[in-house]
């Protein structure tokens, strides 16, 4: 029973990471751009949700606002800043997007203050439900799993079945060629960037609802999202999905099981503290192992 | 030539000393004013400022500089270095978090500065690492947890699930609780500092056979945990130190906190004249109820003022003696220092209630009286 609940927790965490990593891997794969400001778009979505939900009293409007605000911020940033960076090397991109983090963070601090905001879940989404097998589980975490799965299916459909998806894949393979074929590359890039931003903002709003909305909330998640992208393989949505679930499960189950396992070998009180510390490095161990076995990531195309 | 230079140096030194004397005491406050822990630092600052304001002319002797440590030890150390070296403060105060205190306090007292703690009081500084220039005006870190352990024992709770972050104050917390809890500890869990998702821990609570949960998660961590715990529908009673049910945090936690028993050395309904004056003037000044951190900082400022009135800070021994007397009206009623310069005071059990629309705490009884701390005898001063 405990394992089942922890597995659900891992799944929920993984879905949240997938929402973050999907946009990151698209931008990384299609445009060849390292976007450190992805965490700021996550924060933008969370603040937009909190502000709109507080103003209108509707959590659902807040969620819509998170998508819209993050997509708008993403498009704006792409046109104003990112567009000038495609031809530059990665170091310039890191520098410029790091500057964006600082601008977004100070902007949010200026608008909303340093105090964290807390979202109230609507009654229809709060509380716990009983799952088959008698397991009680918070409803909202199930909703996050559902949203994550829906986004995964939607992205799969978008990439494999639509005209936009064909262009995205083509842009990933050879950007000069599709430009020569008459596709408006600049517009395509803005759309992809805004899409990735919207997913990050959506993730921010969902996570903000169970935790808190505050300045700097995006950076810890950003690091994990990069781990997911590297494990899954750069540019691969499937890789991001598998990688996100792998990282989510490893982190949650590691935290839950490691202290207990360790206490078989070493003395109980130090097993608790050492186990907790070890669990937090587990995902980096996972990343190192994957990189040794498959340097291009699990589903990465490029060697 | 040499003699002349020596003479000039001597004159300059005397002049400097004279200048320092005329200035009264310069206080550097390092506290957390941004990020998830900002509420604690803001109340610390506001409580301290209120005491200075209420003191009127007596406070003219105190010059205060305040800086934000962002809850980061490296930032706190930089600020402390700057305050000690370029701003030449005499007294440091204000640090909320024990890991920051451990980074700043030992070096500050080694450089001859006084440190008056408004909150953090790690065991390392109470026992063998105690220092004549270090005073804790709040408590010793274990105290509130010891009181919670004593309360859990008195309430006849057989099995407890206990949880704290993996940092010095977290470890102090659980050892403090266990020191006075006579029942069985069903499970002991350490979380990460700054953790925001407690799903894994809540699953463990649900599946343990404990009768109640004791947790110590200060600041935003406690808010996130309480909200998620209420959502999870686990429903086992919760006991904690006052930190997660303090006035600055209750509005964010919301009704999930109602009925929770928590332990503290102070509450806004504590019946003594100093406390009444404090709570009234705090509400008038800031339009909200004061938190524990505000009360501790208010007492710290009043302790400082009482010492400034009796001794010159340049005469370290006299100033220290004046501080040791603790000759100020504490909002906690009785207050004195033990041999390791940590408080000897009473601890209470409080319950979270709703007064009108405002969530707040009400004292329901004593948990411990005239309680010192477990480390005093290891302190050799």
XYZ file of C-alpha atoms in Angstrom:
684
model
C 0.000 0.000 0.000
C 2.788 2.382 0.941
C 4.654 1.433 -2.223
C 1.551 2.039 -4.351
C 1.100 5.507 -2.873
C 4.778 6.328 -3.299
C 4.607 5.105 -6.913
C 1.683 7.485 -7.516
C 3.693 10.283 -5.922
C 6.607 9.456 -8.209
C 4.274 9.413 -11.203
C 2.821 12.797 -10.276
C 6.282 14.285 -9.811
C 7.364 12.781 -13.113
C 4.374 14.260 -14.963
C 5.159 17.678 -13.558
C 8.786 17.342 -14.697
C 7.572 16.221 -18.120
C 5.561 19.417 -18.581
C 8.738 21.378 -17.844
C 11.091 19.206 -19.870
C 8.863 18.919 -22.964
C 9.198 22.613 -23.764
C 12.873 22.646 -22.897
C 13.696 19.690 -25.128
C 11.689 21.126 -28.042
C 13.507 24.433 -27.867
C 16.823 22.709 -27.324
C 16.258 20.212 -30.151
C 14.542 22.361 -32.770
C 16.368 25.632 -32.269
C 19.596 24.401 -30.733
C 19.128 26.919 -27.949
C 19.949 26.484 -24.275
C 17.207 28.373 -22.485
C 18.036 28.907 -18.821
C 15.030 31.217 -18.508
C 12.613 28.287 -18.867
C 12.243 28.267 -15.070
C 11.226 31.923 -15.194
C 8.385 31.059 -17.566
C 7.311 28.399 -15.057
C 7.295 31.112 -12.379
C 5.405 33.479 -14.704
C 2.653 30.877 -15.133
C 2.400 30.343 -11.383
C 2.165 34.062 -10.620
C -0.365 34.606 -13.405
C -2.516 31.810 -12.012
C -2.266 33.158 -8.455
C -3.053 36.726 -9.507
C -5.995 35.849 -11.737
C -7.399 33.309 -9.288
C -7.222 35.897 -6.514
C -8.835 38.601 -8.666
C -11.651 36.526 -10.148
C -12.066 33.820 -7.516
C -11.903 31.158 -10.193
C -9.091 28.641 -10.153
C -9.911 27.518 -13.705
C -9.541 31.035 -15.088
C -6.223 31.114 -13.262
C -5.071 27.981 -15.067
C -6.074 29.455 -18.428
C -4.267 32.666 -17.498
C -1.123 30.702 -16.651
C -1.077 29.197 -20.157
C -1.800 32.523 -21.810
C 0.619 34.602 -19.760
C 3.509 32.161 -20.113
C 2.912 31.771 -23.853
C 2.773 35.536 -24.272
C 5.910 36.027 -22.194
C 7.591 33.283 -24.192
C 6.674 34.810 -27.548
C 7.762 38.244 -26.383
C 11.101 36.986 -25.118
C 11.661 35.016 -28.338
C 11.048 38.015 -30.554
C 12.918 40.492 -28.378
C 15.928 38.501 -27.207
C 16.159 34.855 -28.201
C 15.891 35.496 -31.952
C 19.256 37.235 -31.872
C 20.925 34.250 -30.249
C 20.360 31.355 -32.663
C 23.519 32.042 -34.607
C 25.616 32.639 -31.484
C 27.393 29.888 -29.542
C 25.967 28.263 -26.434
C 27.951 30.419 -24.030
C 26.292 33.592 -25.332
C 22.889 31.939 -25.051
C 23.583 30.916 -21.448
C 24.684 34.438 -20.610
C 21.653 36.114 -22.194
C 19.063 33.706 -20.787
C 20.676 33.916 -17.363
C 20.169 37.666 -17.579
C 16.514 36.940 -18.369
C 16.231 34.919 -15.120
C 17.426 37.937 -13.153
C 15.053 40.279 -15.003
C 12.058 37.981 -14.491
C 12.869 37.399 -10.817
C 13.311 41.061 -9.988
C 10.229 41.885 -12.053
C 8.139 39.383 -10.097
C 9.563 40.682 -6.819
C 8.698 44.212 -7.849
C 5.143 43.273 -8.855
C 4.224 40.738 -6.179
C 6.722 41.283 -3.344
C 9.012 38.805 -1.630
C 6.306 36.997 0.275
C 5.175 33.682 -1.183
C 1.583 33.512 -2.445
C -0.672 30.568 -1.715
C -3.367 29.309 -4.043
C -6.581 27.881 -2.713
C -7.853 24.838 -4.568
C -11.537 24.863 -5.588
C -13.657 22.496 -3.451
C -14.245 20.246 -6.458
C -10.524 19.520 -6.661
C -9.529 19.412 -2.991
C -9.556 16.606 -0.504
C -8.720 12.956 -0.917
C -10.433 10.225 -2.934
C -10.494 6.479 -2.347
C -8.847 4.515 -5.126
C -9.528 0.853 -5.918
C -7.697 -1.151 -3.273
C -8.734 1.252 -0.514
C -5.903 3.719 -1.017
C -6.697 7.329 -0.071
C -4.993 9.785 -2.378
C -5.264 13.575 -2.805
C -7.513 14.305 -5.768
C -5.462 17.192 -7.072
C -2.349 15.053 -7.466
C -4.392 12.655 -9.596
C -5.542 15.643 -11.645
C -1.895 16.597 -12.238
C -1.178 13.056 -13.440
C -4.189 13.337 -15.763
C -3.104 16.708 -17.144
C 0.413 15.394 -17.704
C -0.841 12.341 -19.572
C -3.193 14.478 -21.676
C -0.370 16.844 -22.608
C 1.840 13.875 -23.514
C -0.829 12.475 -25.860
C -1.540 15.920 -27.271
C 2.128 16.588 -27.992
C 2.542 13.164 -29.595
C -0.413 13.930 -31.841
C 0.901 17.388 -32.629
C 4.375 16.187 -33.544
C 3.414 13.098 -35.546
C 0.040 13.947 -37.072
C -0.107 17.657 -37.863
C 1.453 19.965 -40.407
C 3.057 22.011 -37.629
C 4.556 18.808 -36.249
C 6.067 17.932 -39.605
C 7.640 21.371 -39.774
C 8.992 21.062 -36.241
C 10.556 17.719 -37.053
C 11.903 19.051 -40.303
C 13.336 22.073 -38.529
C 15.079 19.766 -36.115
C 16.628 17.761 -38.961
C 17.714 20.564 -41.280
C 16.704 24.132 -40.679
C 18.326 25.613 -43.829
C 16.519 23.152 -46.056
C 12.998 23.821 -44.767
C 13.745 27.533 -44.964
C 14.670 27.022 -48.630
C 11.380 25.152 -49.097
C 9.459 28.255 -48.115
C 8.604 27.623 -44.459
C 8.725 30.775 -42.368
C 11.398 29.676 -39.916
C 11.149 32.777 -37.743
C 7.441 32.251 -37.189
C 7.885 28.518 -36.569
C 10.490 29.233 -33.904
C 8.253 31.767 -32.167
C 5.406 29.239 -32.102
C 7.586 26.432 -30.729
C 9.045 28.715 -28.095
C 5.613 29.966 -27.024
C 4.321 26.389 -26.871
C 7.201 25.323 -24.644
C 6.676 28.397 -22.485
C 2.945 27.682 -22.128
C 3.645 24.127 -20.923
C 6.165 25.424 -18.390
C 3.706 28.052 -17.168
C 0.997 25.428 -16.846
C 3.335 23.233 -14.767
C 4.116 26.238 -12.593
C 0.439 26.906 -11.942
C -0.260 23.264 -11.050
C 2.707 23.003 -8.707
C 2.051 26.437 -7.241
C -1.379 25.227 -6.208
C -0.034 22.477 -3.959
C 3.098 24.239 -2.798
C 3.627 27.973 -2.943
C 4.137 30.645 -5.562
C 7.326 32.587 -4.980
C 10.217 34.321 -6.673
C 12.922 31.844 -7.634
C 10.609 28.817 -7.572
C 11.610 27.873 -11.134
C 15.337 27.371 -10.725
C 15.384 24.113 -8.715
C 12.886 22.617 -11.194
C 14.904 23.897 -14.150
C 17.941 21.915 -13.036
C 15.840 18.738 -12.807
C 14.291 19.470 -16.201
C 17.767 19.677 -17.741
C 18.604 16.341 -16.101
C 15.451 14.901 -17.688
C 16.334 16.304 -21.125
C 19.849 14.906 -20.935
C 18.634 11.482 -19.800
C 15.875 11.329 -22.406
C 17.961 12.606 -25.280
C 17.973 16.156 -26.609
C 14.993 17.026 -28.801
C 12.994 13.886 -28.102
C 9.502 14.298 -26.611
C 9.354 10.559 -25.981
C 12.716 10.799 -24.262
C 11.485 13.684 -22.111
C 8.450 11.631 -21.086
C 10.411 8.499 -20.168
C 13.192 10.528 -18.587
C 10.744 12.572 -16.494
C 8.995 9.483 -15.153
C 12.351 7.842 -14.454
C 13.611 10.882 -12.518
C 10.297 11.317 -10.676
C 10.198 7.674 -9.611
C 13.877 7.531 -8.668
C 13.654 10.647 -6.536
C 10.423 9.736 -4.741
C 11.128 6.059 -4.197
C 14.717 6.831 -3.241
C 13.561 9.257 -0.566
C 10.967 6.778 0.679
C 12.974 3.576 0.637
C 16.647 4.451 1.029
C 16.624 5.393 4.748
C 14.834 2.124 5.537
C 17.223 0.043 3.419
C 20.256 1.754 4.928
C 19.104 1.086 8.461
C 19.613 -2.620 7.738
C 23.328 -1.948 7.377
C 24.197 1.013 9.595
C 22.912 2.373 12.884
C 19.359 3.757 12.722
C 19.834 7.455 13.492
C 22.710 7.960 11.052
C 20.845 5.871 8.446
C 18.049 8.457 8.570
C 20.270 11.432 7.897
C 22.651 9.661 5.477
C 19.710 8.072 3.659
C 18.015 11.438 3.216
C 21.216 12.934 1.832
C 21.903 9.988 -0.473
C 18.368 10.071 -1.856
C 18.887 13.632 -3.045
C 21.921 12.676 -5.170
C 20.283 9.556 -6.588
C 18.959 11.227 -9.752
C 22.404 12.568 -10.591
C 23.780 9.054 -10.202
C 21.027 7.936 -12.587
C 22.040 10.622 -15.059
C 25.697 9.627 -14.853
C 24.850 5.959 -15.456
C 22.655 6.792 -18.473
C 25.366 9.030 -19.925
C 27.979 6.292 -19.558
C 25.758 3.697 -21.241
C 24.230 5.973 -23.915
C 25.985 9.328 -24.237
C 23.259 10.646 -26.574
C 20.525 9.924 -23.991
C 17.877 7.188 -24.049
C 16.078 8.381 -27.183
C 18.518 10.929 -28.524
C 19.155 10.905 -32.263
C 22.415 12.801 -32.261
C 25.571 11.062 -31.120
C 60.804 60.681 13.964
C 59.688 57.282 15.175
C 58.524 58.777 18.437
C 56.514 61.412 16.654
C 54.727 58.830 14.534
C 53.971 56.755 17.617
C 52.565 59.819 19.298
C 50.291 60.589 16.356
C 49.039 57.016 16.339
C 48.346 57.204 20.059
C 46.407 60.435 19.726
C 44.414 59.030 16.828
C 43.580 55.906 18.813
C 42.372 57.935 21.775
C 40.324 60.139 19.480
C 38.750 57.086 17.881
C 37.944 55.519 21.222
C 36.378 58.789 22.350
C 34.290 58.941 19.196
C 33.083 55.374 19.707
C 32.002 56.163 23.254
C 29.966 59.176 22.256
C 28.106 57.176 19.607
C 26.505 54.783 22.065
C 26.026 51.308 20.637
C 25.931 50.339 16.995
C 23.817 47.289 16.207
C 23.934 45.223 13.023
C 20.815 43.208 12.261
C 21.194 40.353 9.774
C 17.846 38.764 9.013
C 15.798 37.183 6.238
C 13.745 39.764 4.341
C 13.184 37.976 1.032
C 12.216 34.518 -0.174
C 10.099 31.881 1.541
C 11.415 32.751 5.007
C 10.831 36.500 4.701
C 7.865 36.566 7.091
C 10.113 35.537 9.977
C 12.707 38.199 9.302
C 10.144 40.940 8.734
C 8.576 40.231 12.123
C 12.024 40.108 13.743
C 12.849 43.515 12.284
C 9.463 45.013 13.147
C 9.522 43.740 16.742
C 13.015 45.166 17.265
C 12.105 48.532 15.725
C 8.951 48.730 17.823
C 10.903 48.273 21.052
C 13.258 51.084 20.017
C 10.322 53.309 19.167
C 8.531 52.578 22.442
C 11.721 53.337 24.357
C 11.679 56.952 23.136
C 14.814 58.957 23.975
C 16.613 55.961 25.484
C 16.805 54.485 21.991
C 18.836 57.435 20.725
C 21.905 55.600 22.024
C 21.230 52.766 19.604
C 22.188 53.006 15.969
C 20.745 50.176 13.875
C 21.740 48.870 10.442
C 19.613 46.132 8.854
C 20.513 43.814 5.955
C 18.789 40.933 4.191
C 20.601 37.577 4.329
C 18.244 35.952 1.772
C 18.332 32.864 4.018
C 21.755 32.024 2.553
C 24.738 31.314 4.843
C 27.297 32.751 2.396
C 25.345 36.013 2.112
C 25.019 36.212 5.918
C 28.778 35.774 6.315
C 29.488 38.523 3.779
C 27.111 40.903 5.528
C 28.608 40.082 8.930
C 32.132 40.749 7.631
C 31.029 44.044 6.175
C 29.208 45.087 9.351
C 32.152 44.167 11.584
C 34.961 45.524 9.429
C 33.635 48.561 7.621
C 30.599 49.595 9.671
C 32.265 48.770 13.010
C 29.159 47.497 14.785
C 29.390 46.545 18.475
C 26.514 44.084 18.591
C 25.086 41.697 16.007
C 21.591 40.227 16.116
C 18.616 39.073 14.057
C 19.578 35.762 12.408
C 16.555 33.475 12.107
C 18.116 30.240 10.853
C 20.537 28.027 12.763
C 22.702 27.148 9.778
C 23.237 30.860 9.186
C 23.905 31.441 12.882
C 26.554 28.720 12.873
C 28.219 30.403 9.902
C 28.236 33.867 11.486
C 28.235 33.710 15.305
C 31.515 31.879 16.129
C 33.535 34.245 13.914
C 31.708 37.345 15.182
C 32.276 36.630 18.877
C 35.882 35.661 18.131
C 36.325 39.198 16.760
C 35.040 40.574 20.045
C 31.493 41.464 18.985
C 28.452 40.696 21.123
C 25.804 38.517 19.530
C 22.232 38.575 20.900
C 20.136 35.871 19.283
C 16.533 36.768 18.470
C 15.793 33.221 17.363
C 18.359 30.643 16.251
C 20.096 28.932 19.178
C 21.840 25.748 18.004
C 23.055 23.254 20.604
C 26.669 23.748 19.510
C 26.579 27.300 20.917
C 24.837 26.301 24.149
C 27.195 23.564 25.309
C 30.958 23.290 24.809
C 30.868 26.086 22.218
C 29.276 28.672 24.506
C 30.871 32.106 24.575
C 30.770 35.026 27.043
C 29.754 37.346 24.215
C 26.910 35.171 22.945
C 23.420 35.429 24.477
C 20.288 33.665 23.313
C 17.227 35.743 24.178
C 14.800 33.357 22.481
C 15.368 29.832 23.829
C 17.741 26.985 23.138
C 16.742 25.207 19.887
C 15.660 22.024 21.678
C 13.324 23.797 24.122
C 10.065 24.083 22.206
C 10.487 20.511 21.017
C 11.221 19.329 24.552
C 8.013 21.023 25.645
C 6.143 19.282 22.821
C 7.603 15.957 23.958
C 6.550 16.658 27.535
C 3.063 17.578 26.305
C 2.759 14.409 24.176
C 3.734 12.356 27.202
C 1.211 14.172 29.437
C -1.521 13.767 26.819
C -0.879 10.013 26.860
C -0.020 9.607 23.185
C 1.450 6.125 22.760
C 3.149 6.285 19.385
C 4.506 9.286 17.478
C 5.668 9.914 13.940
C 8.387 12.591 14.119
C 9.820 14.647 11.276
C 12.251 17.549 10.765
C 14.555 18.957 8.070
C 18.079 17.593 7.815
C 20.034 20.531 9.293
C 21.367 21.425 12.770
C 18.091 22.791 14.165
C 16.180 19.824 12.718
C 18.430 17.343 14.449
C 18.227 19.370 17.677
C 14.461 19.326 17.300
C 14.012 15.580 17.160
C 16.545 14.901 19.906
C 14.802 17.519 22.058
C 11.404 15.925 21.491
C 12.696 12.448 22.305
C 14.388 13.687 25.479
C 10.981 14.332 27.138
C 8.722 11.956 25.208
C 8.173 8.710 27.091
C 6.099 6.896 24.460
C 7.311 5.039 21.400
C 8.702 6.746 18.283
C 7.051 4.858 15.408
C 9.080 6.550 12.699
C 11.694 9.279 12.456
C 12.067 11.118 9.137
C 14.498 13.782 7.976
C 13.414 15.952 5.027
C 15.480 18.291 2.879
C 15.846 21.927 3.909
C 13.594 24.062 1.691
C 11.608 21.039 0.510
C 8.216 22.023 -0.901
C 6.586 18.684 -1.718
C 5.757 16.331 1.146
C 3.846 13.627 -0.737
C 6.426 10.945 0.081
C 6.437 11.804 3.801
C 2.637 11.981 3.984
C 2.443 8.506 2.451
C 4.729 7.267 5.217
C 2.559 8.926 7.874
C -0.562 7.334 6.402
C 1.008 3.920 6.521
C 2.599 4.136 9.959
C 0.767 2.979 13.081
C 1.534 6.225 14.912
C -1.269 7.924 16.871
C -0.069 11.451 16.161
C 2.503 13.428 14.196
C 5.146 15.748 15.576
C 6.825 17.943 13.005
C 9.256 20.824 12.935
C 9.218 22.605 9.554
C 9.841 26.335 9.932
C 8.689 28.976 7.413
C 7.332 28.046 3.999
C 8.124 24.352 4.536
C 5.518 24.072 7.292
C 2.887 25.883 5.229
C 3.403 23.534 2.281
C 3.293 20.494 4.562
C 0.143 21.532 6.451
C -1.732 22.352 3.239
C -0.760 19.068 1.619
C -1.450 17.145 4.827
C -4.978 18.584 4.978
C -5.517 17.649 1.310
C -4.331 14.093 1.890
C -7.135 13.242 4.301
C -4.778 11.404 6.688
C -6.292 13.160 9.686
C -3.918 12.036 12.461
C -3.571 14.771 15.094
C -0.611 17.082 14.689
C 1.658 18.520 17.388
C 4.457 20.933 16.708
C 6.611 23.689 18.072
C 5.093 27.138 17.585
C 7.109 27.872 14.440
C 4.635 26.377 11.981
C 1.626 27.897 13.735
C 3.090 31.276 14.383
C 1.029 34.375 13.612
C 2.906 35.155 10.397
C 2.142 31.721 8.983
C -1.422 30.965 10.098
C -3.167 33.030 7.367
C -1.329 31.047 4.679
C -2.007 27.658 6.291
C -5.676 28.509 6.677
C -8.271 26.385 8.437
C -6.063 23.293 8.079
C -4.316 24.491 11.240
C -7.439 24.728 13.441
C -7.166 22.741 16.650
C -3.464 21.995 16.336
C -1.587 21.980 19.658
C 1.749 23.724 19.618
C 4.311 24.747 22.211
C 5.936 28.109 22.814
C 7.421 30.314 25.529
C 5.137 33.164 24.503
C 1.632 33.779 23.199
C -0.175 37.027 22.440
C -2.757 36.244 25.147
C -0.122 35.777 27.878
C -1.331 37.869 30.793
C 1.273 40.398 31.918
C 1.533 44.195 31.546
C 4.610 44.179 29.293
C 2.950 41.766 26.899
C -0.298 43.720 26.802
C 1.590 46.897 25.955
C 3.604 45.042 23.319
C 0.636 43.406 21.573
C -1.368 46.649 21.588
C 1.415 48.833 20.250
C 2.385 46.217 17.646
C -1.168 46.097 16.334
C -1.408 49.868 16.319
C 1.892 50.223 14.477
C 1.629 47.436 11.902
C -2.057 46.506 11.778
C -1.518 42.796 12.473
C -1.002 40.481 15.422
C 2.650 39.959 16.413
C 4.308 36.565 15.948
C 6.690 34.709 18.220
C 9.618 36.141 16.245
C 8.373 39.684 16.805
C 8.044 39.009 20.540
C 11.563 37.587 20.739
C 13.060 40.506 18.837
C 11.128 42.967 21.028
C 12.596 41.334 24.145
C 16.061 41.349 22.578
C 15.894 45.075 21.889
C 14.678 45.768 25.439
C 17.472 43.632 26.887
C 19.960 45.607 24.817
C 18.475 48.921 25.993
C 18.648 47.784 29.632
C 22.348 46.989 29.219
C 23.097 50.234 27.357
C 21.576 52.186 30.248
C 23.897 50.486 32.736
C 27.213 50.076 30.965
C 29.331 51.232 28.055
C 29.685 48.645 25.322
C 33.399 49.513 25.058
C 33.802 48.010 28.553
C 32.969 44.461 27.480
C 32.965 42.944 30.970
C 30.603 45.539 32.422
C 28.345 45.339 29.384
C 28.221 41.577 29.627
C 27.393 41.761 33.335
C 24.557 44.178 32.559
C 23.177 41.823 29.906
C 23.389 38.829 32.260
C 21.129 40.581 34.772
C 18.295 40.526 32.178
C 16.855 43.587 33.915
C 14.013 44.357 31.496
C 10.238 43.757 31.462
C 9.954 40.654 29.283
C 6.751 39.992 27.354
C 7.091 36.430 28.629
C 6.622 37.510 32.241
C 9.556 35.966 34.071
C 12.825 35.689 32.260
C 16.374 35.022 33.399
C 19.605 33.696 31.947
C 21.111 30.344 32.897
C 24.877 29.766 33.282
C 25.331 29.378 29.500
C 23.481 32.666 28.819
C 20.426 30.919 27.476
C 16.965 31.594 28.975
C 15.372 29.931 31.965
C 11.647 30.366 31.377
C 8.198 28.758 31.197
C 6.783 26.960 28.175
C 3.103 26.719 27.285
C 0.818 24.561 25.157
C -1.254 26.636 22.732
C -4.102 25.700 20.481
C -4.921 27.237 17.108
C -8.360 28.896 17.301
C -10.373 31.332 15.269
C -11.120 34.716 16.835
C -13.644 36.263 14.483
C -12.039 35.771 11.104
C -8.480 35.709 12.383
C -6.669 32.480 13.086
C -4.555 32.756 16.188
C -3.236 30.867 19.204
C -4.714 30.520 22.662
C -2.844 29.223 25.701
C -4.419 26.061 27.075
C -1.933 25.258 29.804
C 1.688 25.043 30.942
C 4.033 22.484 29.383
C 7.175 23.129 31.440
C 8.105 25.648 34.139
C 11.463 27.302 34.880
C 13.035 25.193 32.190
C 16.669 25.673 31.191
C 18.419 23.492 28.652
C 20.267 20.200 28.414
C 23.593 21.690 27.339
C 24.216 24.208 30.132
C 26.438 21.872 32.150
C 28.784 21.305 29.189
C 29.388 25.042 29.034
C 32.607 26.157 30.717
C 32.842 29.929 30.959
